[in-house]
Short mmCIF file of C-alpha atoms in Angstrom, two decimals:
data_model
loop_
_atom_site.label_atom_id
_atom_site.label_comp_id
_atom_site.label_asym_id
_atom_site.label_seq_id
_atom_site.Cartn_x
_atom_site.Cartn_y
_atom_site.Cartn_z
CA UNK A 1 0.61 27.74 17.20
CA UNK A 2 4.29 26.78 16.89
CA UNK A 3 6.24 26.64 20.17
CA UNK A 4 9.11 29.18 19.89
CA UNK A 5 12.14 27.46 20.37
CA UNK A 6 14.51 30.45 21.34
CA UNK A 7 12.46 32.83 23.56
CA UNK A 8 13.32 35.47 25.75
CA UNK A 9 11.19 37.45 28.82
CA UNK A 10 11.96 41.17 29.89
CA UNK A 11 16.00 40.78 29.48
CA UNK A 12 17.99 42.84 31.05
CA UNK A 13 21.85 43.34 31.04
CA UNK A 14 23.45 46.42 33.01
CA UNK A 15 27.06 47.26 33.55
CA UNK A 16 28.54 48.91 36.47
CA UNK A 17 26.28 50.81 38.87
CA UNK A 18 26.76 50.05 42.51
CA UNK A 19 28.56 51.53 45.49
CA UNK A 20 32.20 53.31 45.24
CA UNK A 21 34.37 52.22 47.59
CA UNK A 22 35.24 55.43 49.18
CA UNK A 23 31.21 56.47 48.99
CA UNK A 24 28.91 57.60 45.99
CA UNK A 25 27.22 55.02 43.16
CA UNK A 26 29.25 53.70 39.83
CA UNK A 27 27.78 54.91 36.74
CA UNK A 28 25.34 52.38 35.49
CA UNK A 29 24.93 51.43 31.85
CA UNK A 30 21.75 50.00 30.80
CA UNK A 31 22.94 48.17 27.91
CA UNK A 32 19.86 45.63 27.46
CA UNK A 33 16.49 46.42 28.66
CA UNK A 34 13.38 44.06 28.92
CA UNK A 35 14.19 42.44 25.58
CA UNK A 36 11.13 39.81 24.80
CA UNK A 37 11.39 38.17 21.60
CA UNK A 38 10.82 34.70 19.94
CA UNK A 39 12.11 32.79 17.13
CA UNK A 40 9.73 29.86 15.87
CA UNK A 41 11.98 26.94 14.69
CA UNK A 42 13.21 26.87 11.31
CA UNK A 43 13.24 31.04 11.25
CA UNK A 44 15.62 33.84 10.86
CA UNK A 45 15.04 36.82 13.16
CA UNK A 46 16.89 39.58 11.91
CA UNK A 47 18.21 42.55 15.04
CA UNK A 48 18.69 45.64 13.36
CA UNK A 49 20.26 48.68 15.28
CA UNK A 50 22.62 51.66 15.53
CA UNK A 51 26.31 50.88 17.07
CA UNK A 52 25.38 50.93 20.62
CA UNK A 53 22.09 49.92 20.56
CA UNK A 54 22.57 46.38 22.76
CA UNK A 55 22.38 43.85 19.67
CA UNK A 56 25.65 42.25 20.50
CA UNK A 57 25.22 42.42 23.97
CA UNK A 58 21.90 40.52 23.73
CA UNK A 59 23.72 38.53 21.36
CA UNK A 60 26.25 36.96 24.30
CA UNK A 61 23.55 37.03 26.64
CA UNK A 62 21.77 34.15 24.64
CA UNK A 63 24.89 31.97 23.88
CA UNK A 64 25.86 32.67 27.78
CA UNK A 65 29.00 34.31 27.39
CA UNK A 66 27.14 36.94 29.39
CA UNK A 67 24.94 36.46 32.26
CA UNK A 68 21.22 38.42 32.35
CA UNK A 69 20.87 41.08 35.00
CA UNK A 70 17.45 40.22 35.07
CA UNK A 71 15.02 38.02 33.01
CA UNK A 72 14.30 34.71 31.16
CA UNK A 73 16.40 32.86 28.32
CA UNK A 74 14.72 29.57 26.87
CA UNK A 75 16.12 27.50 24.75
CA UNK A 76 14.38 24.75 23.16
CA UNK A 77 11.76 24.87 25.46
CA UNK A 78 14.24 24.59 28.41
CA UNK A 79 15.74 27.77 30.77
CA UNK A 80 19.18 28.66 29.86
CA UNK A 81 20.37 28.05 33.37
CA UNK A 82 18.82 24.68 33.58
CA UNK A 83 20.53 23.89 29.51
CA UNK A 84 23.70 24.49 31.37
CA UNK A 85 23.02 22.52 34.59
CA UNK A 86 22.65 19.71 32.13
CA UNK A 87 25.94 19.71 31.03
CA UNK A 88 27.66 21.58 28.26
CA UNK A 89 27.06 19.06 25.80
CA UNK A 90 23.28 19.70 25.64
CA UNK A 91 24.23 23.49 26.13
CA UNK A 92 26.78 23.31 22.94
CA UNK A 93 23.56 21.10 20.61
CA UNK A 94 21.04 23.12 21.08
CA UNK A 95 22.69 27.46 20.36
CA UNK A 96 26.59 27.84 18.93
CA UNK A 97 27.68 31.55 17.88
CA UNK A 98 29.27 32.90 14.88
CA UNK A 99 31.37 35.66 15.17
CA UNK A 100 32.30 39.04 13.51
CA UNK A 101 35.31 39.14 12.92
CA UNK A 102 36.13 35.22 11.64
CA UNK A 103 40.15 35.94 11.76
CA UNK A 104 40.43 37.05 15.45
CA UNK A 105 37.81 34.15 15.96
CA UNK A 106 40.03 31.29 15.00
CA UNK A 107 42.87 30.46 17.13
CA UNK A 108 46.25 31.45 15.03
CA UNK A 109 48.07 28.64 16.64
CA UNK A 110 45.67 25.48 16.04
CA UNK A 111 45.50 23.88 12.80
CA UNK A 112 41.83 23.97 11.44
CA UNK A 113 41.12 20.48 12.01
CA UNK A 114 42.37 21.44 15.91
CA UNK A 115 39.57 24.23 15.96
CA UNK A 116 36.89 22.48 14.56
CA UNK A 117 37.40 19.66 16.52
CA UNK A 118 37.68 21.00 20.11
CA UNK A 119 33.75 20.63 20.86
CA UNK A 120 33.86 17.51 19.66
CA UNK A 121 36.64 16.30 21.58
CA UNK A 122 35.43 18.14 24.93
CA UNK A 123 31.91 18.46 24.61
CA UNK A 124 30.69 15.20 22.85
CA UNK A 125 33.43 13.35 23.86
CA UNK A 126 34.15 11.58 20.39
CA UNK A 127 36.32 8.69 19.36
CA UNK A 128 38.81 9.88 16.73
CA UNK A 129 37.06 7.83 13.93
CA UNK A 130 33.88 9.55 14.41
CA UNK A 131 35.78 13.15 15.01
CA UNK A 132 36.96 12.80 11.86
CA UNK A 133 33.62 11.43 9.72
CA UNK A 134 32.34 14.71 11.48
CA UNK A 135 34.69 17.72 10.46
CA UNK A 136 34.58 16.31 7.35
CA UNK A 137 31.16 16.30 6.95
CA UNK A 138 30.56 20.20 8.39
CA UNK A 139 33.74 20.99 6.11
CA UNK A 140 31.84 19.75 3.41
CA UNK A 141 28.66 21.41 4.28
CA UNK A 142 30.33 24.70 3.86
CA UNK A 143 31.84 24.31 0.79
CA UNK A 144 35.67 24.00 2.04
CA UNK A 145 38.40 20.89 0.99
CA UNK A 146 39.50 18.69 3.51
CA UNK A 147 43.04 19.41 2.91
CA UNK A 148 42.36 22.27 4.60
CA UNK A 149 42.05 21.20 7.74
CA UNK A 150 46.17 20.81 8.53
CA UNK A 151 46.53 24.59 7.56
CA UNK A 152 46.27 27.29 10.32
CA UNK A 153 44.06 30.12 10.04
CA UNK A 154 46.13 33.02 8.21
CA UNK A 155 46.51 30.95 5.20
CA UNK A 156 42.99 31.63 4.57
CA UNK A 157 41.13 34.64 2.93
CA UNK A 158 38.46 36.44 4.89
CA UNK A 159 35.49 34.41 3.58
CA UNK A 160 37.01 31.01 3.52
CA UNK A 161 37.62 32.38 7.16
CA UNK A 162 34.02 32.80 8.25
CA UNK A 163 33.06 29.32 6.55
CA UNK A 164 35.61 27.89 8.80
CA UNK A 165 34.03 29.56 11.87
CA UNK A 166 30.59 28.41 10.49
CA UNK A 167 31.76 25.16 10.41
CA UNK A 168 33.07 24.78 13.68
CA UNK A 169 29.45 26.25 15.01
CA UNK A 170 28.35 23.73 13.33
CA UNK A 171 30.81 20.61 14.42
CA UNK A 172 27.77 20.15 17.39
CA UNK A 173 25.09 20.07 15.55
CA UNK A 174 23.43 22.62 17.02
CA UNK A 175 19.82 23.93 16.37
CA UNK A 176 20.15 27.41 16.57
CA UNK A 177 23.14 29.42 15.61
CA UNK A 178 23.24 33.54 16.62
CA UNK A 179 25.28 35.22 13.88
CA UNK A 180 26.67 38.29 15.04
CA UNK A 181 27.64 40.62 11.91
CA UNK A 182 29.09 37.34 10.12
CA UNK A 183 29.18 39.02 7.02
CA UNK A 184 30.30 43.05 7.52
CA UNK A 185 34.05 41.90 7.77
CA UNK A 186 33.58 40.79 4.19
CA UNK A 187 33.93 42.25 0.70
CA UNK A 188 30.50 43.02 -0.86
CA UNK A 189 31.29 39.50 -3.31
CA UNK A 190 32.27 37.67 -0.69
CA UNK A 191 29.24 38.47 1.69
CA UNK A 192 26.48 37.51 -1.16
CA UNK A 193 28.44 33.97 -1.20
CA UNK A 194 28.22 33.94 2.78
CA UNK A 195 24.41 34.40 2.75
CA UNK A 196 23.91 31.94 0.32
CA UNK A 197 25.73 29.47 1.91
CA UNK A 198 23.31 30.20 5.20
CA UNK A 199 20.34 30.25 3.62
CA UNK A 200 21.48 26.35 1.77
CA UNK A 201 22.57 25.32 5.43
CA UNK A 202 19.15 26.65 7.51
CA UNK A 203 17.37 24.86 4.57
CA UNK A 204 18.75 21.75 4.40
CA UNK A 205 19.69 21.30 8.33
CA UNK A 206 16.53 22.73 9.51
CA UNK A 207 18.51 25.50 11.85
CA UNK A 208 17.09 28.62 13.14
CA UNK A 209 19.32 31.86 13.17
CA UNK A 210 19.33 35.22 15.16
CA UNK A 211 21.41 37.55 12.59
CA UNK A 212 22.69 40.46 14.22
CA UNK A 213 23.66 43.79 11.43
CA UNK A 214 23.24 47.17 11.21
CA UNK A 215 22.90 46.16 7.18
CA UNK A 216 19.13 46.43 6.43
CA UNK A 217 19.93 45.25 2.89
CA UNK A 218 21.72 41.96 4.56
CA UNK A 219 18.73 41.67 6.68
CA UNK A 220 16.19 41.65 4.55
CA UNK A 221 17.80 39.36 2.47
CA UNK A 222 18.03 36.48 4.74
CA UNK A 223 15.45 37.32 8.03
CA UNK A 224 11.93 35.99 8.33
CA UNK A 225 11.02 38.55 10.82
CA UNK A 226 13.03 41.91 12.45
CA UNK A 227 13.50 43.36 15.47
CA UNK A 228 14.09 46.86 15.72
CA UNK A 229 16.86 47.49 18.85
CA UNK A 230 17.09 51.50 20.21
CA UNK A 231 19.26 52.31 23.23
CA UNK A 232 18.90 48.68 24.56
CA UNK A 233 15.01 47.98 23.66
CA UNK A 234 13.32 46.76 21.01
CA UNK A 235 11.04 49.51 19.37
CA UNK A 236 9.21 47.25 16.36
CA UNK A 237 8.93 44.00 15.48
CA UNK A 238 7.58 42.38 12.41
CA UNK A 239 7.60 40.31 9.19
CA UNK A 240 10.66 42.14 7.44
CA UNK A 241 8.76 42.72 4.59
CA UNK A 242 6.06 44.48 6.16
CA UNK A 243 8.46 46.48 8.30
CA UNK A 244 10.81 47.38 5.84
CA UNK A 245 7.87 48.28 3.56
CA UNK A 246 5.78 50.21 6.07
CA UNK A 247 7.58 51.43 9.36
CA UNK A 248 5.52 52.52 12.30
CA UNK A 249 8.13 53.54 14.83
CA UNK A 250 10.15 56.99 13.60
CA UNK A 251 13.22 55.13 14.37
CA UNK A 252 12.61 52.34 12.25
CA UNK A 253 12.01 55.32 8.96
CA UNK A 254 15.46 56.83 10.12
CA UNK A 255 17.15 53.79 10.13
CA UNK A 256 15.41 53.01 6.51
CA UNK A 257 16.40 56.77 5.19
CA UNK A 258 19.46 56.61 6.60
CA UNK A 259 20.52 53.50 4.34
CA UNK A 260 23.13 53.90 1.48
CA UNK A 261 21.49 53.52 -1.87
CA UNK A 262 23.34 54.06 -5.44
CA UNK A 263 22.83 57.47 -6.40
CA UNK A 264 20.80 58.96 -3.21
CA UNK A 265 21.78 60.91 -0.94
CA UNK A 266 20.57 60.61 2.33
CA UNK A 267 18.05 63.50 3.55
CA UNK A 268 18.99 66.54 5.18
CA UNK A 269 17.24 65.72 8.19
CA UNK A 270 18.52 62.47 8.74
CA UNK A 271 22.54 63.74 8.83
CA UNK A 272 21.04 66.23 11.93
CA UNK A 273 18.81 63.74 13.94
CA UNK A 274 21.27 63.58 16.37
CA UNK A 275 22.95 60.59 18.45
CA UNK A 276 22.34 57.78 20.96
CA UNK A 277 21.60 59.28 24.18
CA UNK A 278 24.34 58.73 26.66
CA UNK A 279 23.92 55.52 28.45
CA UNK A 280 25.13 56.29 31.65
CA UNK A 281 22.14 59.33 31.62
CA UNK A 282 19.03 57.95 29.81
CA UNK A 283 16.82 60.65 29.39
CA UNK A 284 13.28 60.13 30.88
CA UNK A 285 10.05 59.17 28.50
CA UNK A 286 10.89 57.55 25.14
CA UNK A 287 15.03 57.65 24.47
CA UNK A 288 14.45 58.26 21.01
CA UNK A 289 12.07 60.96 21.58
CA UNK A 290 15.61 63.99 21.79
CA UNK A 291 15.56 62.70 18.09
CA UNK A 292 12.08 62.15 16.71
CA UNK A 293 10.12 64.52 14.56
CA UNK A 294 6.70 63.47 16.24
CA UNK A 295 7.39 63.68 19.62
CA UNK A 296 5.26 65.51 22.35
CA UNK A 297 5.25 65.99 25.57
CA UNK A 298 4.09 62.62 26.50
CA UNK A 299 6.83 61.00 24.82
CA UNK A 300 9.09 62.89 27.62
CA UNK A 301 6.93 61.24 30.80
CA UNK A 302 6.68 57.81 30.21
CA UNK A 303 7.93 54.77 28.07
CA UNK A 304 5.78 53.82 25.89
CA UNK A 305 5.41 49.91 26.04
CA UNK A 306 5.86 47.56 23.31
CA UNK A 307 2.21 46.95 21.75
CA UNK A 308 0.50 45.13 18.95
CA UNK A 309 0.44 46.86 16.10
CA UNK A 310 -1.23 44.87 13.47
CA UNK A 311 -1.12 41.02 12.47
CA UNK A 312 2.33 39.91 13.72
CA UNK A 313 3.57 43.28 14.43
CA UNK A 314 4.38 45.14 17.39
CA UNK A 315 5.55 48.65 17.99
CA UNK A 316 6.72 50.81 21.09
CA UNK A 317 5.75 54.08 20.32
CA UNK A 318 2.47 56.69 21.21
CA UNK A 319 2.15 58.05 17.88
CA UNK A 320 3.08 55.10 15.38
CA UNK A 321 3.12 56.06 11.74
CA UNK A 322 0.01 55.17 9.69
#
């Protein structure tokens, strides 16, 4: 069995909540809760959710721009905190992020070759020779002209944007890169090219990617496997072939009805399921059960854990779909 190399143990990440100065508690928000996932090396796990659901959260939880409330983060086979303890240079090779938005992402007063070249100058400490064999290799590797690099960002188009930010994530030579929506700023040309370029780069450099969308189309076009996020859980898991083919949780089918399609509209049912339950009041039971056409009175008590559902599969639910 292949050792995961990004792995995660009952994750956690909750915002506010404590004591008011004056007495009373802060509203707490639950935003992650006991996330446990893997990604084998060389695979794209695909996090599919609603707005709101924790993706991005869990995203900067695993790149360490947030810290865990509670729970495990391991990286390569190492703990997150002890990847940092060993300096941000091993930190920075082994996980970089890609961001949504690539033009509030690049620094509008740095010249390319400035942005792309900041780990390399703090992180791996470079000579300027080899600082500049490098960006022009990653600038290169994402399809971009090296006279490029002595323009500053809003002389660039949204795509040639994200290849930029791409490329810097990539300056490091990092092993696993989290995209976070790196394609939904994007015309719908502009995001095919995007995806192919990712799919060349995991193939020929071996990386493994956590894509974050709410885009099940984008997702199954470029994950391995899927995790389905709900109000800060994960509610299935699976080969995204199987899962997009055969949903067992209800939430999963919404999400699958709810998707745009040329010439459908979606069902009645779906545009009256309802929203996210507020945060700050989780209701008890399942969250999704306020929503869910199957739901009983167990759903209410208790939530359900996540359990195997078939080869490779899991699924948090009572009464999965058959």
């Amino acid at each position: 069995m292949t050792t995961p190399i990004l792995q995660t143990n009952a994750l956690s990440k909750t915002f506010g909540g404590g004591r008011r100065l004056f007495g009373g508690t802060k509203p707490a928000v639950h935003a992650v809760s006991e996330v446990s996932l893997s990604v084998a090396p060389g695979k794209t796990l695909g996090i599919v959710g609603e707005s709101g659901c924790g993706k991005s959260t869990l995203a900067r939880m695993l790149v360490g721009l947030l810290p865990p409330s509670a729970g495990t983060i391991r990286l390569a086979g190492h703990d997150l905190a002890q990847a940092a303890r060993e300096g941000p240079r091993v930190f920075a090779q082994t996980i970089q992020y890609v961001f949504q938005d690539p033009a509030a992402a690049l620094n509008p007063r740095k010249t390319i070759r400035q942005i792309i070249e900041a780990p390399l100058v703090h992180l791996a400490r470079m000579g300027a020779q080899a600082r500049a064999a490098r960006v022009a290799e990653v600038m290169a590797a994402v399809g971009l002209r090296e006279d490029f690099l002595e323009r500053h960002p809003h002389a660039f188009s949204g795509g040639q944007a994200q290849r930029i930010g791409i490329a810097r994530a990539l300056a490091a030579a990092p092993r696993i890169l989290v995209l976070d929506e790196p394609v939904s700023a994007l015309d719908v040309s502009i995001q095919a090219q995007v995806l192919a370029l990712l799919a060349d780069l995991r193939a020929r450099l071996s990386l493994t990617y956590l894509f974050i969308s709410h885009d099940l189309a984008v997702v199954e076009t470029i994950a391995d496997e899927v995790a389905v996020m709900y109000f800060g859980r994960v509610v299935e898991t699976g080969p995204v072939d199987a899962v997009f083919a055969s949903p067992r949780h209800p939430y999963t089918r919404l999400l699958l009805d709810s998707a745009p399609s040329l010439g459908r509209r979606a069902p009645a049912r779906i545009a009256t399921a309802g929203e996210l339950p507020d945060p700050t009041r989780p209701p008890p039971g399942c969250p999704f059960a306020p929503r869910c056409p199957r739901a009983r009175d167990a759903c209410r008590e208790a939530m359900p854990p996540l359990v195997s559902s078939g080869p490779g599969r899991t699924v948090a639910c009572i009464d999965p779909i058959v």
